[in-house]
Amino acid sequence: MELKIFKFGDDSCDWVCHETKEQAINFYKDTCGEECFQELVECYGDEAVTEEPMVKMFTYYHDGVTPDKDTIENHIKKYCHKPDFFATSEF
């Protein structure tokens, strides 16, 4: 299983770790609801869900306090053992 990270939204974002964009979307819909997903699509159109580049630097607060700045690829290796929500941005 090769996990990737998909960003939902732009201003306040959610990141989902899954194998494909379609699987990430279904996971998001199952978790947040169809209505929430449709609001993203209405607001961001084709950019509502984007795959994050594996080499992108990302600061992840795995415990909610401690920053861990690394590439998306390394974060997946460290923290993602199954499809799930990876992170949610602050408002």
C-alpha atoms as a PDB file:
ATOM      1  CA  MET A   1       0.000   0.000   0.000  1.00  0.00           C
ATOM      2  CA  GLU A   2       1.499   3.332  -1.090  1.00  0.00           C
ATOM      3  CA  LEU A   3      -0.018   6.176   0.883  1.00  0.00           C
ATOM      4  CA  LYS A   4      -0.162   9.773  -0.355  1.00  0.00           C
ATOM      5  CA  ILE A   5      -1.509  12.937   1.227  1.00  0.00           C
ATOM      6  CA  PHE A   6      -4.386  14.903  -0.273  1.00  0.00           C
ATOM      7  CA  LYS A   7      -5.291  18.449   0.753  1.00  0.00           C
ATOM      8  CA  PHE A   8      -8.980  19.371   1.034  1.00  0.00           C
ATOM      9  CA  GLY A   9      -9.649  23.101   0.750  1.00  0.00           C
ATOM     10  CA  ASP A  10      -7.219  25.994   0.810  1.00  0.00           C
ATOM     11  CA  ASP A  11      -7.714  28.516   3.629  1.00  0.00           C
ATOM     12  CA  SER A  12      -8.634  26.167   6.461  1.00  0.00           C
ATOM     13  CA  CYS A  13      -7.527  22.757   5.224  1.00  0.00           C
ATOM     14  CA  ASP A  14      -7.809  19.117   6.018  1.00  0.00           C
ATOM     15  CA  TRP A  15      -5.205  16.610   4.870  1.00  0.00           C
ATOM     16  CA  VAL A  16      -6.162  12.982   4.300  1.00  0.00           C
ATOM     17  CA  CYS A  17      -3.689  10.149   3.900  1.00  0.00           C
ATOM     18  CA  HIS A  18      -4.882   7.521   1.412  1.00  0.00           C
ATOM     19  CA  GLU A  19      -3.778   5.555  -1.656  1.00  0.00           C
ATOM     20  CA  THR A  20      -5.738   7.421  -4.359  1.00  0.00           C
ATOM     21  CA  LYS A  21      -7.592  10.710  -4.709  1.00  0.00           C
ATOM     22  CA  GLU A  22     -10.902   8.869  -5.145  1.00  0.00           C
ATOM     23  CA  GLN A  23     -10.337   6.857  -1.960  1.00  0.00           C
ATOM     24  CA  ALA A  24      -9.395  10.033  -0.076  1.00  0.00           C
ATOM     25  CA  ILE A  25     -12.569  11.757  -1.276  1.00  0.00           C
ATOM     26  CA  ASN A  26     -14.739   8.820  -0.203  1.00  0.00           C
ATOM     27  CA  PHE A  27     -13.012   8.723   3.196  1.00  0.00           C
ATOM     28  CA  TYR A  28     -13.590  12.482   3.596  1.00  0.00           C
ATOM     29  CA  LYS A  29     -17.260  12.182   2.609  1.00  0.00           C
ATOM     30  CA  ASP A  30     -17.777   9.267   5.019  1.00  0.00           C
ATOM     31  CA  THR A  31     -16.147  11.229   7.839  1.00  0.00           C
ATOM     32  CA  CYS A  32     -17.299  14.809   7.221  1.00  0.00           C
ATOM     33  CA  GLY A  33     -20.426  14.255   5.151  1.00  0.00           C
ATOM     34  CA  GLU A  34     -21.419  14.753   1.539  1.00  0.00           C
ATOM     35  CA  GLU A  35     -22.654  18.297   2.244  1.00  0.00           C
ATOM     36  CA  CYS A  36     -19.286  19.395   3.625  1.00  0.00           C
ATOM     37  CA  PHE A  37     -17.504  17.955   0.587  1.00  0.00           C
ATOM     38  CA  GLN A  38     -19.935  19.680  -1.811  1.00  0.00           C
ATOM     39  CA  GLU A  39     -19.240  23.023  -0.098  1.00  0.00           C
ATOM     40  CA  LEU A  40     -15.527  22.533  -0.830  1.00  0.00           C
ATOM     41  CA  VAL A  41     -16.262  21.743  -4.466  1.00  0.00           C
ATOM     42  CA  GLU A  42     -18.520  24.811  -4.792  1.00  0.00           C
ATOM     43  CA  CYS A  43     -15.859  27.029  -3.236  1.00  0.00           C
ATOM     44  CA  TYR A  44     -12.685  25.639  -4.851  1.00  0.00           C
ATOM     45  CA  GLY A  45     -13.902  23.792  -7.952  1.00  0.00           C
ATOM     46  CA  ASP A  46     -11.247  21.519  -9.460  1.00  0.00           C
ATOM     47  CA  GLU A  47      -8.791  22.602  -6.735  1.00  0.00           C
ATOM     48  CA  ALA A  48     -10.998  21.336  -3.875  1.00  0.00           C
ATOM     49  CA  VAL A  49      -8.817  18.235  -3.508  1.00  0.00           C
ATOM     50  CA  THR A  50      -5.156  18.250  -4.497  1.00  0.00           C
ATOM     51  CA  GLU A  51      -2.401  15.688  -4.087  1.00  0.00           C
ATOM     52  CA  GLU A  52       0.512  17.043  -2.087  1.00  0.00           C
ATOM     53  CA  PRO A  53       3.971  16.576  -3.659  1.00  0.00           C
ATOM     54  CA  MET A  54       6.021  14.018  -1.756  1.00  0.00           C
ATOM     55  CA  VAL A  55       8.986  16.451  -1.617  1.00  0.00           C
ATOM     56  CA  LYS A  56       6.952  19.353  -0.191  1.00  0.00           C
ATOM     57  CA  MET A  57       8.159  20.587   3.209  1.00  0.00           C
ATOM     58  CA  PHE A  58       5.408  20.475   5.806  1.00  0.00           C
ATOM     59  CA  THR A  59       5.357  21.361   9.489  1.00  0.00           C
ATOM     60  CA  TYR A  60       3.298  18.771  11.335  1.00  0.00           C
ATOM     61  CA  TYR A  61       2.359  19.008  15.010  1.00  0.00           C
ATOM     62  CA  HIS A  62       2.008  15.282  15.725  1.00  0.00           C
ATOM     63  CA  ASP A  63       1.176  15.881  19.399  1.00  0.00           C
ATOM     64  CA  GLY A  64      -0.588  19.201  18.879  1.00  0.00           C
ATOM     65  CA  VAL A  65       2.390  21.148  20.305  1.00  0.00           C
ATOM     66  CA  THR A  66       5.754  20.011  18.953  1.00  0.00           C
ATOM     67  CA  PRO A  67       6.576  21.105  15.379  1.00  0.00           C
ATOM     68  CA  ASP A  68       8.126  18.492  13.087  1.00  0.00           C
ATOM     69  CA  LYS A  69       9.257  20.039   9.795  1.00  0.00           C
ATOM     70  CA  ASP A  70       9.992  17.444   7.119  1.00  0.00           C
ATOM     71  CA  THR A  71       8.893  16.323   3.667  1.00  0.00           C
ATOM     72  CA  ILE A  72       5.445  14.859   3.090  1.00  0.00           C
ATOM     73  CA  GLU A  73       7.142  11.575   2.157  1.00  0.00           C
ATOM     74  CA  ASN A  74       8.996  11.379   5.479  1.00  0.00           C
ATOM     75  CA  HIS A  75       5.893  12.340   7.472  1.00  0.00           C
ATOM     76  CA  ILE A  76       4.013   9.478   5.816  1.00  0.00           C
ATOM     77  CA  LYS A  77       6.804   7.077   6.757  1.00  0.00           C
ATOM     78  CA  LYS A  78       6.826   8.327  10.362  1.00  0.00           C
ATOM     79  CA  TYR A  79       3.134   8.795  11.107  1.00  0.00           C
ATOM     80  CA  CYS A  80       0.854   7.135   8.534  1.00  0.00           C
ATOM     81  CA  HIS A  81       0.286   3.430   8.985  1.00  0.00           C
ATOM     82  CA  LYS A  82      -3.180   3.312   7.433  1.00  0.00           C
ATOM     83  CA  PRO A  83      -5.557   5.640   5.574  1.00  0.00           C
ATOM     84  CA  ASP A  84      -6.778   8.346   7.940  1.00  0.00           C
ATOM     85  CA  PHE A  85      -6.919  12.091   8.541  1.00  0.00           C
ATOM     86  CA  PHE A  86      -3.352  13.375   8.649  1.00  0.00           C
ATOM     87  CA  ALA A  87      -3.865  16.957   9.828  1.00  0.00           C
ATOM     88  CA  THR A  88      -6.319  19.834  10.118  1.00  0.00           C
ATOM     89  CA  SER A  89      -5.267  23.477   9.911  1.00  0.00           C
ATOM     90  CA  GLU A  90      -6.186  26.092  12.458  1.00  0.00           C
ATOM     91  CA  PHE A  91      -8.873  28.605  11.545  1.00  0.00           C
END
